[in-house]
C-alpha positions as protocol buffer text, in pm:
chain_id: "A"
residue {
  index: 1
  type: UNK
  ca { x: 34 y: -1849 z: -1476 }
}
residue {
  index: 2
  type: UNK
  ca { x: 29 y: -1902 z: -1851 }
}
residue {
  index: 3
  type: UNK
  ca { x: 346 y: -1973 z: -2041 }
}
residue {
  index: 4
  type: UNK
  ca { x: 473 y: -1761 z: -2322 }
}
residue {
  index: 5
  type: UNK
  ca { x: 515 y: -1908 z: -2663 }
}
residue {
  index: 6
  type: UNK
  ca { x: 723 y: -1720 z: -2911 }
}
residue {
  index: 7
  type: UNK
  ca { x: 1037 y: -1519 z: -2952 }
}
residue {
  index: 8
  type: UNK
  ca { x: 1016 y: -1339 z: -2619 }
}
residue {
  index: 9
  type: UNK
  ca { x: 1003 y: -1659 z: -2406 }
}
residue {
  index: 10
  type: UNK
  ca { x: 1378 y: -1722 z: -2451 }
}
residue {
  index: 11
  type: UNK
  ca { x: 1481 y: -1361 z: -2524 }
}
residue {
  index: 12
  type: UNK
  ca { x: 1723 y: -1168 z: -2300 }
}
residue {
  index: 13
  type: UNK
  ca { x: 1556 y: -955 z: -2034 }
}
residue {
  index: 14
  type: UNK
  ca { x: 1716 y: -647 z: -1885 }
}
residue {
  index: 15
  type: UNK
  ca { x: 1560 y: -486 z: -1577 }
}
residue {
  index: 16
  type: UNK
  ca { x: 1627 y: -114 z: -1519 }
}
residue {
  index: 17
  type: UNK
  ca { x: 1537 y: -59 z: -1152 }
}
residue {
  index: 18
  type: UNK
  ca { x: 1508 y: 277 z: -972 }
}
residue {
  index: 19
  type: UNK
  ca { x: 1597 y: 176 z: -618 }
}
residue {
  index: 20
  type: UNK
  ca { x: 1501 y: 516 z: -475 }
}
residue {
  index: 21
  type: UNK
  ca { x: 1140 y: 503 z: -604 }
}
residue {
  index: 22
  type: UNK
  ca { x: 1113 y: 126 z: -560 }
}
residue {
  index: 23
  type: UNK
  ca { x: 1322 y: 36 z: -254 }
}
residue {
  index: 24
  type: UNK
  ca { x: 1379 y: -318 z: -138 }
}
residue {
  index: 25
  type: UNK
  ca { x: 1069 y: -419 z: 62 }
}
residue {
  index: 26
  type: UNK
  ca { x: 1109 y: -497 z: 433 }
}
residue {
  index: 27
  type: UNK
  ca { x: 1220 y: -852 z: 501 }
}
residue {
  index: 28
  type: UNK
  ca { x: 1397 y: -882 z: 165 }
}
residue {
  index: 29
  type: UNK
  ca { x: 1753 y: -817 z: 49 }
}
residue {
  index: 30
  type: UNK
  ca { x: 1912 y: -775 z: -296 }
}
residue {
  index: 31
  type: UNK
  ca { x: 1967 y: -1149 z: -332 }
}
residue {
  index: 32
  type: UNK
  ca { x: 1605 y: -1236 z: -258 }
}
residue {
  index: 33
  type: UNK
  ca { x: 1480 y: -955 z: -482 }
}
residue {
  index: 34
  type: UNK
  ca { x: 1703 y: -1082 z: -767 }
}
residue {
  index: 35
  type: UNK
  ca { x: 1582 y: -1438 z: -720 }
}
residue {
  index: 36
  type: UNK
  ca { x: 1217 y: -1328 z: -691 }
}
residue {
  index: 37
  type: UNK
  ca { x: 1227 y: -1113 z: -1006 }
}
residue {
  index: 38
  type: UNK
  ca { x: 1371 y: -1410 z: -1197 }
}
residue {
  index: 39
  type: UNK
  ca { x: 1102 y: -1637 z: -1052 }
}
residue {
  index: 40
  type: UNK
  ca { x: 819 y: -1392 z: -1139 }
}
residue {
  index: 41
  type: UNK
  ca { x: 953 y: -1369 z: -1495 }
}
residue {
  index: 42
  type: UNK
  ca { x: 983 y: -1750 z: -1522 }
}
residue {
  index: 43
  type: UNK
  ca { x: 627 y: -1790 z: -1388 }
}
residue {
  index: 44
  type: UNK
  ca { x: 508 y: -1560 z: -1666 }
}
residue {
  index: 45
  type: UNK
  ca { x: 702 y: -1766 z: -1923 }
}
residue {
  index: 46
  type: UNK
  ca { x: 1024 y: -1565 z: -1963 }
}
residue {
  index: 47
  type: UNK
  ca { x: 1313 y: -1811 z: -1945 }
}
residue {
  index: 48
  type: UNK
  ca { x: 1594 y: -1618 z: -2117 }
}
residue {
  index: 49
  type: UNK
  ca { x: 1898 y: -1455 z: -1961 }
}
residue {
  index: 50
  type: UNK
  ca { x: 1810 y: -1188 z: -1702 }
}
residue {
  index: 51
  type: UNK
  ca { x: 2028 y: -886 z: -1618 }
}
residue {
  index: 52
  type: UNK
  ca { x: 1927 y: -638 z: -1348 }
}
residue {
  index: 53
  type: UNK
  ca { x: 2064 y: -283 z: -1329 }
}
residue {
  index: 54
  type: UNK
  ca { x: 1996 y: -82 z: -1011 }
}
residue {
  index: 55
  type: UNK
  ca { x: 1999 y: 299 z: -1019 }
}
residue {
  index: 56
  type: UNK
  ca { x: 2013 y: 510 z: -706 }
}
residue {
  index: 57
  type: UNK
  ca { x: 2185 y: 540 z: -368 }
}
residue {
  index: 58
  type: UNK
  ca { x: 2543 y: 590 z: -477 }
}
residue {
  index: 59
  type: UNK
  ca { x: 2644 y: 577 z: -108 }
}
residue {
  index: 60
  type: UNK
  ca { x: 2522 y: 218 z: -74 }
}
residue {
  index: 61
  type: UNK
  ca { x: 2762 y: -24 z: 97 }
}
residue {
  index: 62
  type: UNK
  ca { x: 3006 y: -145 z: -174 }
}
residue {
  index: 63
  type: UNK
  ca { x: 2906 y: -487 z: -297 }
}
residue {
  index: 64
  type: UNK
  ca { x: 2553 y: -476 z: -148 }
}
residue {
  index: 65
  type: UNK
  ca { x: 2378 y: -516 z: -486 }
}
residue {
  index: 66
  type: UNK
  ca { x: 2670 y: -663 z: -679 }
}
residue {
  index: 67
  type: UNK
  ca { x: 2705 y: -967 z: -448 }
}
residue {
  index: 68
  type: UNK
  ca { x: 2350 y: -1061 z: -546 }
}
residue {
  index: 69
  type: UNK
  ca { x: 2426 y: -1041 z: -919 }
}
residue {
  index: 70
  type: UNK
  ca { x: 2267 y: -695 z: -958 }
}
residue {
  index: 71
  type: UNK
  ca { x: 2472 y: -436 z: -1144 }
}
residue {
  index: 72
  type: UNK
  ca { x: 2475 y: -96 z: -974 }
}
residue {
  index: 73
  type: UNK
  ca { x: 2506 y: 224 z: -1182 }
}
residue {
  index: 74
  type: UNK
  ca { x: 2696 y: 458 z: -953 }
}
residue {
  index: 75
  type: UNK
  ca { x: 2756 y: 736 z: -1202 }
}
residue {
  index: 76
  type: UNK
  ca { x: 2629 y: 1085 z: -1138 }
}
residue {
  index: 77
  type: UNK
  ca { x: 2445 y: 1237 z: -842 }
}
residue {
  index: 78
  type: UNK
  ca { x: 2159 y: 994 z: -849 }
}
residue {
  index: 79
  type: UNK
  ca { x: 1986 y: 1124 z: -538 }
}
residue {
  index: 80
  type: UNK
  ca { x: 1839 y: 1373 z: -784 }
}
residue {
  index: 81
  type: UNK
  ca { x: 1545 y: 1208 z: -961 }
}
residue {
  index: 82
  type: UNK
  ca { x: 1607 y: 1372 z: -1297 }
}
residue {
  index: 83
  type: UNK
  ca { x: 1967 y: 1249 z: -1298 }
}
residue {
  index: 84
  type: UNK
  ca { x: 1861 y: 892 z: -1215 }
}
residue {
  index: 85
  type: UNK
  ca { x: 1595 y: 894 z: -1488 }
}
residue {
  index: 86
  type: UNK
  ca { x: 1849 y: 1024 z: -1742 }
}
residue {
  index: 87
  type: UNK
  ca { x: 2103 y: 755 z: -1642 }
}
residue {
  index: 88
  type: UNK
  ca { x: 1831 y: 490 z: -1678 }
}
residue {
  index: 89
  type: UNK
  ca { x: 1735 y: 623 z: -2024 }
}
residue {
  index: 90
  type: UNK
  ca { x: 2097 y: 609 z: -2134 }
}
residue {
  index: 91
  type: UNK
  ca { x: 2124 y: 256 z: -1998 }
}
residue {
  index: 92
  type: UNK
  ca { x: 1811 y: 146 z: -2182 }
}
residue {
  index: 93
  type: UNK
  ca { x: 1925 y: 288 z: -2517 }
}
residue {
  index: 94
  type: UNK
  ca { x: 2272 y: 140 z: -2469 }
}
residue {
  index: 95
  type: UNK
  ca { x: 2139 y: -207 z: -2394 }
}
residue {
  index: 96
  type: UNK
  ca { x: 1897 y: -202 z: -2689 }
}
residue {
  index: 97
  type: UNK
  ca { x: 2176 y: -87 z: -2925 }
}
residue {
  index: 98
  type: UNK
  ca { x: 2416 y: -349 z: -2788 }
}
residue {
  index: 99
  type: UNK
  ca { x: 2156 y: -622 z: -2860 }
}
residue {
  index: 100
  type: UNK
  ca { x: 2006 y: -477 z: -3178 }
}
residue {
  index: 101
  type: UNK
  ca { x: 1989 y: -803 z: -3372 }
}
residue {
  index: 102
  type: UNK
  ca { x: 1793 y: -995 z: -3107 }
}
residue {
  index: 103
  type: UNK
  ca { x: 1439 y: -1002 z: -2968 }
}
residue {
  index: 104
  type: UNK
  ca { x: 1446 y: -836 z: -2624 }
}
residue {
  index: 105
  type: UNK
  ca { x: 1241 y: -796 z: -2309 }
}
residue {
  index: 106
  type: UNK
  ca { x: 1289 y: -447 z: -2170 }
}
residue {
  index: 107
  type: UNK
  ca { x: 1175 y: -414 z: -1809 }
}
residue {
  index: 108
  type: UNK
  ca { x: 1150 y: -74 z: -1630 }
}
residue {
  index: 109
  type: UNK
  ca { x: 1088 y: -59 z: -1255 }
}
residue {
  index: 110
  type: UNK
  ca { x: 1025 y: 299 z: -1147 }
}
residue {
  index: 111
  type: UNK
  ca { x: 795 y: 519 z: -944 }
}
residue {
  index: 112
  type: UNK
  ca { x: 676 y: 690 z: -1260 }
}
residue {
  index: 113
  type: UNK
  ca { x: 716 y: 488 z: -1578 }
}
residue {
  index: 114
  type: UNK
  ca { x: 571 y: 781 z: -1774 }
}
residue {
  index: 115
  type: UNK
  ca { x: 926 y: 926 z: -1755 }
}
residue {
  index: 116
  type: UNK
  ca { x: 1025 y: 642 z: -1988 }
}
residue {
  index: 117
  type: UNK
  ca { x: 735 y: 638 z: -2236 }
}
residue {
  index: 118
  type: UNK
  ca { x: 924 y: 823 z: -2511 }
}
residue {
  index: 119
  type: UNK
  ca { x: 1244 y: 618 z: -2475 }
}
residue {
  index: 120
  type: UNK
  ca { x: 1045 y: 291 z: -2467 }
}
residue {
  index: 121
  type: UNK
  ca { x: 848 y: 397 z: -2772 }
}
residue {
  index: 122
  type: UNK
  ca { x: 1172 y: 485 z: -2955 }
}
residue {
  index: 123
  type: UNK
  ca { x: 1315 y: 143 z: -2868 }
}
residue {
  index: 124
  type: UNK
  ca { x: 1005 y: -35 z: -2996 }
}
residue {
  index: 125
  type: UNK
  ca { x: 1006 y: 171 z: -3318 }
}
residue {
  index: 126
  type: UNK
  ca { x: 1378 y: 112 z: -3365 }
}
residue {
  index: 127
  type: UNK
  ca { x: 1329 y: -263 z: -3325 }
}
residue {
  index: 128
  type: UNK
  ca { x: 985 y: -325 z: -3478 }
}
residue {
  index: 129
  type: UNK
  ca { x: 842 y: -653 z: -3352 }
}
residue {
  index: 130
  type: UNK
  ca { x: 1156 y: -727 z: -3151 }
}
residue {
  index: 131
  type: UNK
  ca { x: 1125 y: -524 z: -2828 }
}
residue {
  index: 132
  type: UNK
  ca { x: 879 y: -638 z: -2563 }
}
residue {
  index: 133
  type: UNK
  ca { x: 800 y: -393 z: -2280 }
}
residue {
  index: 134
  type: UNK
  ca { x: 754 y: -497 z: -1917 }
}
residue {
  index: 135
  type: UNK
  ca { x: 679 y: -251 z: -1636 }
}
residue {
  index: 136
  type: UNK
  ca { x: 655 y: -230 z: -1257 }
}
residue {
  index: 137
  type: UNK
  ca { x: 549 y: 57 z: -1032 }
}
residue {
  index: 138
  type: UNK
  ca { x: 500 y: 76 z: -655 }
}
residue {
  index: 139
  type: UNK
  ca { x: 154 y: 20 z: -515 }
}
residue {
  index: 140
  type: UNK
  ca { x: 142 y: 356 z: -333 }
}
residue {
  index: 141
  type: UNK
  ca { x: 149 y: 578 z: -644 }
}
residue {
  index: 142
  type: UNK
  ca { x: -171 y: 707 z: -796 }
}
residue {
  index: 143
  type: UNK
  ca { x: -259 y: 531 z: -1121 }
}
residue {
  index: 144
  type: UNK
  ca { x: -208 y: 792 z: -1386 }
}
residue {
  index: 145
  type: UNK
  ca { x: -493 y: 921 z: -1598 }
}
residue {
  index: 146
  type: UNK
  ca { x: -260 y: 966 z: -1897 }
}
residue {
  index: 147
  type: UNK
  ca { x: -120 y: 611 z: -1906 }
}
residue {
  index: 148
  type: UNK
  ca { x: -243 y: 553 z: -2261 }
}
residue {
  index: 149
  type: UNK
  ca { x: 108 y: 601 z: -2399 }
}
residue {
  index: 150
  type: UNK
  ca { x: 244 y: 327 z: -2172 }
}
residue {
  index: 151
  type: UNK
  ca { x: -53 y: 95 z: -2211 }
}
residue {
  index: 152
  type: UNK
  ca { x: -17 y: 86 z: -2590 }
}
residue {
  index: 153
  type: UNK
  ca { x: 353 y: -6 z: -2553 }
}
residue {
  index: 154
  type: UNK
  ca { x: 270 y: -321 z: -2357 }
}
residue {
  index: 155
  type: UNK
  ca { x: 202 y: -605 z: -2599 }
}
residue {
  index: 156
  type: UNK
  ca { x: -119 y: -776 z: -2489 }
}
residue {
  index: 157
  type: UNK
  ca { x: 18 y: -1127 z: -2553 }
}
residue {
  index: 158
  type: UNK
  ca { x: 375 y: -1099 z: -2429 }
}
residue {
  index: 159
  type: UNK
  ca { x: 397 y: -778 z: -2223 }
}
residue {
  index: 160
  type: UNK
  ca { x: 310 y: -745 z: -1857 }
}
residue {
  index: 161
  type: UNK
  ca { x: 291 y: -498 z: -1570 }
}
residue {
  index: 162
  type: UNK
  ca { x: 355 y: -566 z: -1204 }
}
residue {
  index: 163
  type: UNK
  ca { x: 318 y: -377 z: -882 }
}
residue {
  index: 164
  type: UNK
  ca { x: 672 y: -345 z: -748 }
}
residue {
  index: 165
  type: UNK
  ca { x: 600 y: -503 z: -411 }
}
residue {
  index: 166
  type: UNK
  ca { x: 441 y: -804 z: -581 }
}
residue {
  index: 167
  type: UNK
  ca { x: 725 y: -843 z: -829 }
}
residue {
  index: 168
  type: UNK
  ca { x: 985 y: -822 z: -550 }
}
residue {
  index: 169
  type: UNK
  ca { x: 803 y: -1111 z: -379 }
}
residue {
  index: 170
  type: UNK
  ca { x: 787 y: -1323 z: -702 }
}
residue {
  index: 171
  type: UNK
  ca { x: 416 y: -1250 z: -752 }
}
residue {
  index: 172
  type: UNK
  ca { x: 205 y: -1241 z: -1064 }
}
residue {
  index: 173
  type: UNK
  ca { x: 159 y: -939 z: -1289 }
}
residue {
  index: 174
  type: UNK
  ca { x: -146 y: -715 z: -1278 }
}
residue {
  index: 175
  type: UNK
  ca { x: -431 y: -862 z: -1478 }
}
residue {
  index: 176
  type: UNK
  ca { x: -620 y: -617 z: -1694 }
}
residue {
  index: 177
  type: UNK
  ca { x: -960 y: -650 z: -1840 }
}
residue {
  index: 178
  type: UNK
  ca { x: -1089 y: -474 z: -2144 }
}
residue {
  index: 179
  type: UNK
  ca { x: -1438 y: -334 z: -2157 }
}
């Protein structure tokens, strides 16, 4: 995999992961997923600090995610999709504001990243040239016909998109070709 050169290679990365839409694949656990996400990012050239926030299953065994270094957002009734998405949006805005003077890699892992297109666009516009977008979606969802909004947010040089199952196993991002 090619290495990144530039401000995003050493920038902080925060992963906002919807654990209901993108559950831990069979044979893995939070620790292996955490390690594999870091490895996939490093293989792509991202070597900065990585933080992972998990959203979903508020009834999860206490410490299940936290013991692996993954922060769990337990607020709200997150079994309801709209509530989880809203909590993730708030988390994204909060993290970008908290790190407003730095280049950032913003990584959303969700069953429908279109839910985040407006918030991701606002983050990029609020931090021109300083907010790199990374995405992952599960393999079993239909590729959306209206992905143009998301596609234009992903920087061709530094951005990337993974299938969730591949990312969770430390795999490479999706390669795209232009016609």
